[in-house]
């Protein structure tokens, strides 16, 4: 079986197989390693490695002959000196809960009073890890530190940690993020006056909530396909799965909390609090978060006289699988961040 604590670990009852894992780890000493596949003779395997000077490389290793062949690099055009270092950190939330997060530091800059991009993951029952993250690396390459907190409600820390997020959308799940900003500022690593929040899916919701429900922390916010109206999303999930007793409806109802939280935790109901520029991006082929979650939020922001930019992509789904749209989206986000939260 495999376990995961930010990176994959292998556990075999068979001592011969466990010995091969140990050999593979030794062959990739100093790098994070995962086993992609074995041949019929497991002494021949394909492994993947990454690290502070490796954005991802696949190797064939033959432990019979001792031969190693480089199969290919994931990002061959990225110079080694532009690969940003990533490390795990821990900090305490306001209520004392320990939060694990991942911090990517920009290359070729002193780690002192840096501009920061907070990048909460989607899900929310998911998690970030030590793996090379193309989006975090994009922002780091422009001079930003990037913080990826595994806020309460994230996966990988036990059921109690997941359930601690129930009913905490826009509340403690949100302040878990800004507590991370305050922690890094207290360490002298980031400048608390130069912070932006960027996220997709639940992370997009968190970006909107950062601008509407936890104001004063961020200079700008970028929402990619995020939920803006909890009540409308809940109703959509019931209709989408044909009935109030659907699994999807009940899961979301549990996560959102009681009815009183649906409006108070919805960014669209709190646009009056916005005092920073917001970029909203959404693909029109999204089947996970309805497109009108974004279009309605844009309309509400414009009606309130707020600074909002809306970019929509045709033929683009929730997972950003359209490469041309994804590249254009990253360029758009970088330009927006550099304008409203300059790296220098």
mmCIF file of C-alpha atoms in Angstrom:
data_model
loop_
_atom_site.group_PDB
_atom_site.id
_atom_site.type_symbol
_atom_site.label_atom_id
_atom_site.label_comp_id
_atom_site.label_asym_id
_atom_site.label_seq_id
_atom_site.Cartn_x
_atom_site.Cartn_y
_atom_site.Cartn_z
ATOM 1 C CA UNK A 1 0.000 0.000 0.000
ATOM 2 C CA UNK A 2 0.985 3.626 -0.339
ATOM 3 C CA UNK A 3 0.675 6.410 2.195
ATOM 4 C CA UNK A 4 0.900 10.134 1.595
ATOM 5 C CA UNK A 5 1.993 12.962 3.867
ATOM 6 C CA UNK A 6 2.840 15.490 1.184
ATOM 7 C CA UNK A 7 4.716 12.876 -0.825
ATOM 8 C CA UNK A 8 4.079 9.197 -1.565
ATOM 9 C CA UNK A 9 5.595 6.385 0.543
ATOM 10 C CA UNK A 10 5.538 2.661 -0.291
ATOM 11 C CA UNK A 11 4.935 -0.205 2.135
ATOM 12 C CA UNK A 12 5.371 -3.841 1.042
ATOM 13 C CA UNK A 13 4.927 -6.942 3.198
ATOM 14 C CA UNK A 14 7.292 -8.700 0.790
ATOM 15 C CA UNK A 15 10.847 -7.828 1.970
ATOM 16 C CA UNK A 16 12.235 -8.251 -1.553
ATOM 17 C CA UNK A 17 9.835 -5.621 -2.936
ATOM 18 C CA UNK A 18 10.478 -3.314 0.010
ATOM 19 C CA UNK A 19 14.180 -3.722 -0.674
ATOM 20 C CA UNK A 20 13.634 -2.553 -4.252
ATOM 21 C CA UNK A 21 11.838 0.545 -2.948
ATOM 22 C CA UNK A 22 14.833 1.256 -0.711
ATOM 23 C CA UNK A 23 17.164 0.871 -3.688
ATOM 24 C CA UNK A 24 15.043 3.204 -5.824
ATOM 25 C CA UNK A 25 15.062 5.812 -3.057
ATOM 26 C CA UNK A 26 18.848 5.498 -2.760
ATOM 27 C CA UNK A 27 19.212 5.885 -6.532
ATOM 28 C CA UNK A 28 17.280 9.173 -6.311
ATOM 29 C CA UNK A 29 19.006 10.355 -3.133
ATOM 30 C CA UNK A 30 18.273 14.013 -2.455
ATOM 31 C CA UNK A 31 15.143 14.002 -4.597
ATOM 32 C CA UNK A 32 11.511 13.118 -4.118
ATOM 33 C CA UNK A 33 10.864 9.800 -5.823
ATOM 34 C CA UNK A 34 7.818 7.815 -6.873
ATOM 35 C CA UNK A 35 7.615 4.511 -8.720
ATOM 36 C CA UNK A 36 5.675 4.765 -11.961
ATOM 37 C CA UNK A 37 5.708 1.097 -12.970
ATOM 38 C CA UNK A 38 7.522 -2.240 -12.786
ATOM 39 C CA UNK A 39 8.427 -4.679 -15.534
ATOM 40 C CA UNK A 40 7.504 -8.365 -15.161
ATOM 41 C CA UNK A 41 10.819 -8.574 -13.358
ATOM 42 C CA UNK A 42 10.328 -5.771 -10.780
ATOM 43 C CA UNK A 43 14.068 -5.168 -10.634
ATOM 44 C CA UNK A 44 13.428 -3.163 -13.799
ATOM 45 C CA UNK A 45 11.290 -0.115 -13.110
ATOM 46 C CA UNK A 46 10.368 3.389 -14.204
ATOM 47 C CA UNK A 47 10.703 6.030 -11.520
ATOM 48 C CA UNK A 48 9.809 9.689 -11.337
ATOM 49 C CA UNK A 49 11.856 12.248 -9.433
ATOM 50 C CA UNK A 50 11.665 15.948 -8.636
ATOM 51 C CA UNK A 51 13.395 18.381 -6.310
ATOM 52 C CA UNK A 52 14.745 21.888 -5.893
ATOM 53 C CA UNK A 53 16.665 21.608 -9.181
ATOM 54 C CA UNK A 54 14.391 19.097 -10.937
ATOM 55 C CA UNK A 55 10.921 20.024 -12.197
ATOM 56 C CA UNK A 56 10.168 16.372 -12.927
ATOM 57 C CA UNK A 57 12.165 13.623 -14.671
ATOM 58 C CA UNK A 58 11.356 10.020 -15.609
ATOM 59 C CA UNK A 59 14.062 7.331 -15.482
ATOM 60 C CA UNK A 60 14.326 3.649 -16.397
ATOM 61 C CA UNK A 61 16.388 1.793 -13.804
ATOM 62 C CA UNK A 62 17.659 -1.772 -14.219
ATOM 63 C CA UNK A 63 18.893 -2.986 -10.839
ATOM 64 C CA UNK A 64 20.135 -6.206 -12.441
ATOM 65 C CA UNK A 65 22.739 -4.428 -14.567
ATOM 66 C CA UNK A 66 22.901 -1.142 -12.636
ATOM 67 C CA UNK A 67 21.963 0.768 -15.780
ATOM 68 C CA UNK A 68 19.912 3.975 -15.647
ATOM 69 C CA UNK A 69 18.375 5.684 -18.670
ATOM 70 C CA UNK A 70 16.796 9.152 -18.618
ATOM 71 C CA UNK A 71 13.455 8.839 -20.400
ATOM 72 C CA UNK A 72 12.417 12.479 -20.408
ATOM 73 C CA UNK A 73 11.868 15.735 -18.548
ATOM 74 C CA UNK A 74 8.408 17.088 -17.774
ATOM 75 C CA UNK A 75 9.450 20.715 -18.323
ATOM 76 C CA UNK A 76 12.627 20.622 -20.428
ATOM 77 C CA UNK A 77 12.506 24.342 -21.225
ATOM 78 C CA UNK A 78 12.693 25.484 -17.586
ATOM 79 C CA UNK A 79 16.295 26.305 -16.619
ATOM 80 C CA UNK A 80 17.458 24.748 -13.355
ATOM 81 C CA UNK A 81 18.113 28.159 -11.827
ATOM 82 C CA UNK A 82 14.422 29.107 -12.279
ATOM 83 C CA UNK A 83 12.992 26.165 -10.357
ATOM 84 C CA UNK A 84 11.546 27.497 -7.108
ATOM 85 C CA UNK A 85 12.141 25.709 -3.812
ATOM 86 C CA UNK A 86 9.095 24.347 -1.993
ATOM 87 C CA UNK A 87 8.898 23.296 1.647
ATOM 88 C CA UNK A 88 6.352 22.232 4.249
ATOM 89 C CA UNK A 89 5.616 24.595 7.121
ATOM 90 C CA UNK A 90 3.211 24.566 10.083
ATOM 91 C CA UNK A 91 1.474 27.384 11.902
ATOM 92 C CA UNK A 92 -1.303 27.819 14.427
ATOM 93 C CA UNK A 93 -4.732 29.146 13.501
ATOM 94 C CA UNK A 94 -6.309 31.734 15.774
ATOM 95 C CA UNK A 95 -8.151 29.028 17.717
ATOM 96 C CA UNK A 96 -4.963 26.981 18.158
ATOM 97 C CA UNK A 97 -5.555 24.387 15.407
ATOM 98 C CA UNK A 98 -2.311 23.400 13.690
ATOM 99 C CA UNK A 99 -2.330 24.025 9.944
ATOM 100 C CA UNK A 100 0.170 22.453 7.577
ATOM 101 C CA UNK A 101 0.995 24.453 4.460
ATOM 102 C CA UNK A 102 3.478 24.509 1.599
ATOM 103 C CA UNK A 103 5.599 27.542 0.876
ATOM 104 C CA UNK A 104 7.221 28.109 -2.501
ATOM 105 C CA UNK A 105 9.916 30.789 -2.489
ATOM 106 C CA UNK A 106 10.899 32.741 -5.603
ATOM 107 C CA UNK A 107 14.288 31.921 -7.120
ATOM 108 C CA UNK A 108 17.080 34.494 -7.109
ATOM 109 C CA UNK A 109 15.498 36.614 -4.361
ATOM 110 C CA UNK A 110 16.249 36.984 -0.690
ATOM 111 C CA UNK A 111 13.531 35.386 1.435
ATOM 112 C CA UNK A 112 12.697 38.609 3.234
ATOM 113 C CA UNK A 113 9.639 40.889 3.046
ATOM 114 C CA UNK A 114 8.470 39.183 -0.151
ATOM 115 C CA UNK A 115 5.202 39.838 -1.972
ATOM 116 C CA UNK A 116 2.853 36.906 -1.428
ATOM 117 C CA UNK A 117 0.251 34.958 -3.373
ATOM 118 C CA UNK A 118 -2.048 32.844 -1.197
ATOM 119 C CA UNK A 119 -3.253 29.894 -3.274
ATOM 120 C CA UNK A 120 -5.848 27.721 -1.494
ATOM 121 C CA UNK A 121 -6.615 24.371 -3.113
ATOM 122 C CA UNK A 122 -9.979 23.279 -4.438
ATOM 123 C CA UNK A 123 -12.160 20.531 -3.058
ATOM 124 C CA UNK A 124 -12.349 21.538 -0.313
ATOM 125 C CA UNK A 125 -11.811 17.895 0.729
ATOM 126 C CA UNK A 126 -8.468 17.649 -1.045
ATOM 127 C CA UNK A 127 -4.947 18.716 -0.112
ATOM 128 C CA UNK A 128 -1.720 20.188 -1.406
ATOM 129 C CA UNK A 129 1.639 18.488 -1.111
ATOM 130 C CA UNK A 130 5.321 18.840 -1.895
ATOM 131 C CA UNK A 131 4.848 18.021 -5.572
ATOM 132 C CA UNK A 132 5.941 20.434 -8.286
ATOM 133 C CA UNK A 133 3.014 22.775 -8.921
ATOM 134 C CA UNK A 134 3.054 24.543 -12.272
ATOM 135 C CA UNK A 135 0.809 27.377 -11.088
ATOM 136 C CA UNK A 136 2.753 28.057 -7.894
ATOM 137 C CA UNK A 137 5.964 27.946 -9.925
ATOM 138 C CA UNK A 138 4.498 30.461 -12.388
ATOM 139 C CA UNK A 139 3.895 33.039 -9.658
ATOM 140 C CA UNK A 140 7.216 32.287 -7.938
ATOM 141 C CA UNK A 141 9.040 32.872 -11.222
ATOM 142 C CA UNK A 142 7.674 36.438 -11.163
ATOM 143 C CA UNK A 143 9.105 37.095 -7.705
ATOM 144 C CA UNK A 144 6.244 36.048 -5.419
ATOM 145 C CA UNK A 145 6.264 33.716 -2.451
ATOM 146 C CA UNK A 146 3.332 31.300 -2.737
ATOM 147 C CA UNK A 147 1.468 29.895 0.274
ATOM 148 C CA UNK A 148 -0.715 26.782 -0.133
ATOM 149 C CA UNK A 149 -2.428 26.056 3.194
ATOM 150 C CA UNK A 150 -4.185 22.787 3.969
ATOM 151 C CA UNK A 151 -6.912 24.623 5.870
ATOM 152 C CA UNK A 152 -9.414 22.793 8.098
ATOM 153 C CA UNK A 153 -11.693 20.684 5.943
ATOM 154 C CA UNK A 154 -8.733 19.439 3.880
ATOM 155 C CA UNK A 155 -8.118 15.747 3.293
ATOM 156 C CA UNK A 156 -5.205 13.756 4.676
ATOM 157 C CA UNK A 157 -5.354 14.702 8.359
ATOM 158 C CA UNK A 158 -8.176 12.472 9.571
ATOM 159 C CA UNK A 159 -11.948 12.655 9.659
ATOM 160 C CA UNK A 160 -12.002 15.112 12.574
ATOM 161 C CA UNK A 161 -9.978 17.604 10.553
ATOM 162 C CA UNK A 162 -12.385 17.293 7.622
ATOM 163 C CA UNK A 163 -15.467 17.701 9.802
ATOM 164 C CA UNK A 164 -13.861 20.733 11.473
ATOM 165 C CA UNK A 165 -14.590 22.502 8.191
ATOM 166 C CA UNK A 166 -18.323 21.770 8.199
ATOM 167 C CA UNK A 167 -20.233 25.031 8.417
ATOM 168 C CA UNK A 168 -16.992 27.022 8.342
ATOM 169 C CA UNK A 169 -17.083 28.301 4.776
ATOM 170 C CA UNK A 170 -16.226 31.988 4.995
ATOM 171 C CA UNK A 171 -15.404 31.585 8.691
ATOM 172 C CA UNK A 172 -12.577 29.536 10.204
ATOM 173 C CA UNK A 173 -11.747 27.906 6.859
ATOM 174 C CA UNK A 174 -11.141 31.434 5.608
ATOM 175 C CA UNK A 175 -9.177 32.748 8.587
ATOM 176 C CA UNK A 176 -6.972 29.648 8.383
ATOM 177 C CA UNK A 177 -5.644 31.305 5.216
ATOM 178 C CA UNK A 178 -5.163 34.809 6.608
ATOM 179 C CA UNK A 179 -3.616 33.323 9.767
ATOM 180 C CA UNK A 180 -0.967 31.897 7.436
ATOM 181 C CA UNK A 181 -0.341 35.376 6.022
ATOM 182 C CA UNK A 182 0.111 36.746 9.532
ATOM 183 C CA UNK A 183 2.448 33.890 10.430
ATOM 184 C CA UNK A 184 4.723 34.498 7.430
ATOM 185 C CA UNK A 185 4.676 38.240 8.089
ATOM 186 C CA UNK A 186 5.688 37.586 11.681
ATOM 187 C CA UNK A 187 8.628 35.532 10.403
ATOM 188 C CA UNK A 188 9.713 38.463 8.242
ATOM 189 C CA UNK A 189 9.337 36.373 5.090
ATOM 190 C CA UNK A 190 6.518 38.375 3.486
ATOM 191 C CA UNK A 191 5.242 41.922 3.437
ATOM 192 C CA UNK A 192 1.651 41.868 4.816
ATOM 193 C CA UNK A 193 0.810 44.896 2.669
ATOM 194 C CA UNK A 194 1.652 43.058 -0.559
ATOM 195 C CA UNK A 195 -0.644 40.022 -0.600
ATOM 196 C CA UNK A 196 -2.999 38.649 -3.253
ATOM 197 C CA UNK A 197 -5.241 35.564 -3.128
ATOM 198 C CA UNK A 198 -5.709 33.288 -6.148
ATOM 199 C CA UNK A 199 -7.743 30.091 -6.275
ATOM 200 C CA UNK A 200 -9.813 27.740 -8.400
ATOM 201 C CA UNK A 201 -13.036 25.907 -7.523
ATOM 202 C CA UNK A 202 -13.249 26.042 -3.695
ATOM 203 C CA UNK A 203 -10.066 28.095 -3.910
ATOM 204 C CA UNK A 204 -11.986 30.493 -6.151
ATOM 205 C CA UNK A 205 -14.665 30.752 -3.490
ATOM 206 C CA UNK A 206 -11.946 31.450 -0.914
ATOM 207 C CA UNK A 207 -10.533 34.204 -3.136
ATOM 208 C CA UNK A 208 -13.971 35.846 -3.341
ATOM 209 C CA UNK A 209 -14.479 35.357 0.388
ATOM 210 C CA UNK A 210 -11.100 36.971 1.004
ATOM 211 C CA UNK A 211 -12.389 40.090 -0.758
ATOM 212 C CA UNK A 212 -15.873 40.068 0.786
ATOM 213 C CA UNK A 213 -15.716 38.324 4.173
ATOM 214 C CA UNK A 214 -12.112 38.744 5.365
ATOM 215 C CA UNK A 215 -11.305 42.193 4.009
ATOM 216 C CA UNK A 216 -8.118 44.052 4.809
ATOM 217 C CA UNK A 217 -5.811 41.117 4.103
ATOM 218 C CA UNK A 218 -5.468 41.135 0.305
ATOM 219 C CA UNK A 219 -4.653 43.742 -2.341
ATOM 220 C CA UNK A 220 -6.483 41.798 -5.034
ATOM 221 C CA UNK A 221 -8.336 38.528 -5.586
ATOM 222 C CA UNK A 222 -8.504 36.064 -8.484
ATOM 223 C CA UNK A 223 -11.400 33.606 -8.656
ATOM 224 C CA UNK A 224 -11.234 30.772 -11.184
ATOM 225 C CA UNK A 225 -14.542 28.878 -11.457
ATOM 226 C CA UNK A 226 -15.438 29.409 -7.827
ATOM 227 C CA UNK A 227 -18.753 29.256 -5.987
ATOM 228 C CA UNK A 228 -20.184 32.695 -5.197
ATOM 229 C CA UNK A 229 -23.726 31.853 -4.070
ATOM 230 C CA UNK A 230 -23.995 28.882 -1.687
ATOM 231 C CA UNK A 231 -27.795 28.704 -1.774
ATOM 232 C CA UNK A 232 -27.951 28.730 -5.579
ATOM 233 C CA UNK A 233 -25.190 26.126 -5.774
ATOM 234 C CA UNK A 234 -26.980 23.888 -3.270
ATOM 235 C CA UNK A 235 -30.217 24.104 -5.253
ATOM 236 C CA UNK A 236 -28.312 23.354 -8.462
ATOM 237 C CA UNK A 237 -26.699 20.270 -6.905
ATOM 238 C CA UNK A 238 -30.156 18.958 -5.937
ATOM 239 C CA UNK A 239 -31.572 19.530 -9.418
ATOM 240 C CA UNK A 240 -28.418 18.186 -11.084
ATOM 241 C CA UNK A 241 -28.684 14.896 -9.203
ATOM 242 C CA UNK A 242 -32.481 14.713 -9.484
ATOM 243 C CA UNK A 243 -33.833 15.075 -5.998
ATOM 244 C CA UNK A 244 -33.286 16.512 -2.541
ATOM 245 C CA UNK A 245 -32.144 13.118 -1.227
ATOM 246 C CA UNK A 246 -29.278 12.948 -3.688
ATOM 247 C CA UNK A 247 -25.847 12.187 -2.282
ATOM 248 C CA UNK A 248 -24.391 15.349 -3.795
ATOM 249 C CA UNK A 249 -27.038 17.593 -2.244
ATOM 250 C CA UNK A 250 -26.600 16.097 1.217
ATOM 251 C CA UNK A 251 -22.808 16.309 1.050
ATOM 252 C CA UNK A 252 -22.884 19.992 0.149
ATOM 253 C CA UNK A 253 -25.557 20.746 2.729
ATOM 254 C CA UNK A 254 -23.330 19.183 5.394
ATOM 255 C CA UNK A 255 -20.312 21.184 4.244
ATOM 256 C CA UNK A 256 -22.142 24.512 4.036
ATOM 257 C CA UNK A 257 -23.795 24.183 7.444
ATOM 258 C CA UNK A 258 -27.267 25.309 8.434
ATOM 259 C CA UNK A 259 -29.461 27.566 6.327
ATOM 260 C CA UNK A 260 -28.434 30.704 8.164
ATOM 261 C CA UNK A 261 -24.904 30.293 6.803
ATOM 262 C CA UNK A 262 -25.910 30.123 3.152
ATOM 263 C CA UNK A 263 -26.268 33.872 2.669
ATOM 264 C CA UNK A 264 -23.814 35.142 5.292
ATOM 265 C CA UNK A 265 -21.036 33.009 3.769
ATOM 266 C CA UNK A 266 -21.911 33.806 0.136
ATOM 267 C CA UNK A 267 -19.623 36.378 -1.503
ATOM 268 C CA UNK A 268 -22.440 37.476 -3.818
ATOM 269 C CA UNK A 269 -24.451 38.610 -0.778
ATOM 270 C CA UNK A 270 -21.537 40.630 0.596
ATOM 271 C CA UNK A 271 -20.251 42.602 -2.406
ATOM 272 C CA UNK A 272 -20.673 45.849 -0.450
ATOM 273 C CA UNK A 273 -17.526 44.914 1.496
ATOM 274 C CA UNK A 274 -15.281 44.728 -1.577
ATOM 275 C CA UNK A 275 -12.540 47.342 -1.739
ATOM 276 C CA UNK A 276 -9.953 45.568 -3.924
ATOM 277 C CA UNK A 277 -9.861 44.657 -7.640
ATOM 278 C CA UNK A 278 -11.218 41.210 -8.505
ATOM 279 C CA UNK A 279 -10.507 39.038 -11.546
ATOM 280 C CA UNK A 280 -13.043 36.298 -12.283
ATOM 281 C CA UNK A 281 -12.282 33.550 -14.811
ATOM 282 C CA UNK A 282 -14.593 30.720 -15.872
ATOM 283 C CA UNK A 283 -14.840 28.141 -18.646
ATOM 284 C CA UNK A 284 -18.235 27.819 -20.299
ATOM 285 C CA UNK A 285 -18.031 23.998 -20.443
ATOM 286 C CA UNK A 286 -17.729 23.679 -16.649
ATOM 287 C CA UNK A 287 -19.986 20.896 -15.296
ATOM 288 C CA UNK A 288 -18.686 21.067 -11.692
ATOM 289 C CA UNK A 289 -19.405 24.701 -10.828
ATOM 290 C CA UNK A 290 -22.109 26.324 -12.978
ATOM 291 C CA UNK A 291 -20.930 29.191 -15.174
ATOM 292 C CA UNK A 292 -23.634 31.446 -13.764
ATOM 293 C CA UNK A 293 -21.921 31.352 -10.374
ATOM 294 C CA UNK A 294 -19.366 33.658 -11.993
ATOM 295 C CA UNK A 295 -21.602 35.658 -14.313
ATOM 296 C CA UNK A 296 -24.008 36.451 -11.455
ATOM 297 C CA UNK A 297 -21.138 37.521 -9.193
ATOM 298 C CA UNK A 298 -19.791 39.794 -11.910
ATOM 299 C CA UNK A 299 -23.203 41.387 -12.343
ATOM 300 C CA UNK A 300 -23.529 41.959 -8.584
ATOM 301 C CA UNK A 301 -20.067 43.520 -8.370
ATOM 302 C CA UNK A 302 -20.732 45.816 -11.312
ATOM 303 C CA UNK A 303 -24.099 46.858 -9.870
ATOM 304 C CA UNK A 304 -22.284 47.782 -6.641
ATOM 305 C CA UNK A 305 -19.714 49.813 -8.580
ATOM 306 C CA UNK A 306 -16.796 47.514 -7.754
ATOM 307 C CA UNK A 307 -13.621 46.930 -9.771
ATOM 308 C CA UNK A 308 -14.129 43.577 -11.487
ATOM 309 C CA UNK A 309 -12.671 42.004 -14.628
ATOM 310 C CA UNK A 310 -14.382 38.980 -16.178
ATOM 311 C CA UNK A 311 -12.685 36.580 -18.590
ATOM 312 C CA UNK A 312 -14.639 33.649 -19.978
ATOM 313 C CA UNK A 313 -13.310 30.796 -22.098
ATOM 314 C CA UNK A 314 -15.269 28.756 -24.618
ATOM 315 C CA UNK A 315 -14.569 25.007 -24.820
ATOM 316 C CA UNK A 316 -12.928 25.023 -21.383
ATOM 317 C CA UNK A 317 -13.928 22.756 -18.515
ATOM 318 C CA UNK A 318 -13.491 22.891 -14.741
ATOM 319 C CA UNK A 319 -10.118 21.171 -14.932
ATOM 320 C CA UNK A 320 -8.527 23.597 -17.396
ATOM 321 C CA UNK A 321 -7.723 20.782 -19.829
ATOM 322 C CA UNK A 322 -7.751 23.162 -22.813
ATOM 323 C CA UNK A 323 -4.055 24.009 -22.994
ATOM 324 C CA UNK A 324 -4.419 27.193 -25.036
ATOM 325 C CA UNK A 325 -6.996 28.571 -22.587
ATOM 326 C CA UNK A 326 -4.906 27.521 -19.593
ATOM 327 C CA UNK A 327 -1.796 29.291 -20.859
ATOM 328 C CA UNK A 328 -3.779 32.424 -21.675
ATOM 329 C CA UNK A 329 -5.408 32.256 -18.230
ATOM 330 C CA UNK A 330 -2.034 32.128 -16.452
ATOM 331 C CA UNK A 331 -0.805 35.097 -18.487
ATOM 332 C CA UNK A 332 -3.983 37.013 -17.633
ATOM 333 C CA UNK A 333 -3.680 36.226 -13.928
ATOM 334 C CA UNK A 334 0.015 37.139 -13.792
ATOM 335 C CA UNK A 335 -0.667 40.479 -15.497
ATOM 336 C CA UNK A 336 -3.510 41.182 -13.069
ATOM 337 C CA UNK A 337 -1.422 40.348 -10.002
ATOM 338 C CA UNK A 338 1.570 42.339 -11.217
ATOM 339 C CA UNK A 339 -0.678 45.357 -11.778
ATOM 340 C CA UNK A 340 -2.470 45.285 -8.435
ATOM 341 C CA UNK A 341 0.149 43.638 -6.221
ATOM 342 C CA UNK A 342 3.503 44.448 -7.881
ATOM 343 C CA UNK A 343 6.410 42.078 -7.124
ATOM 344 C CA UNK A 344 8.814 44.994 -6.585
#
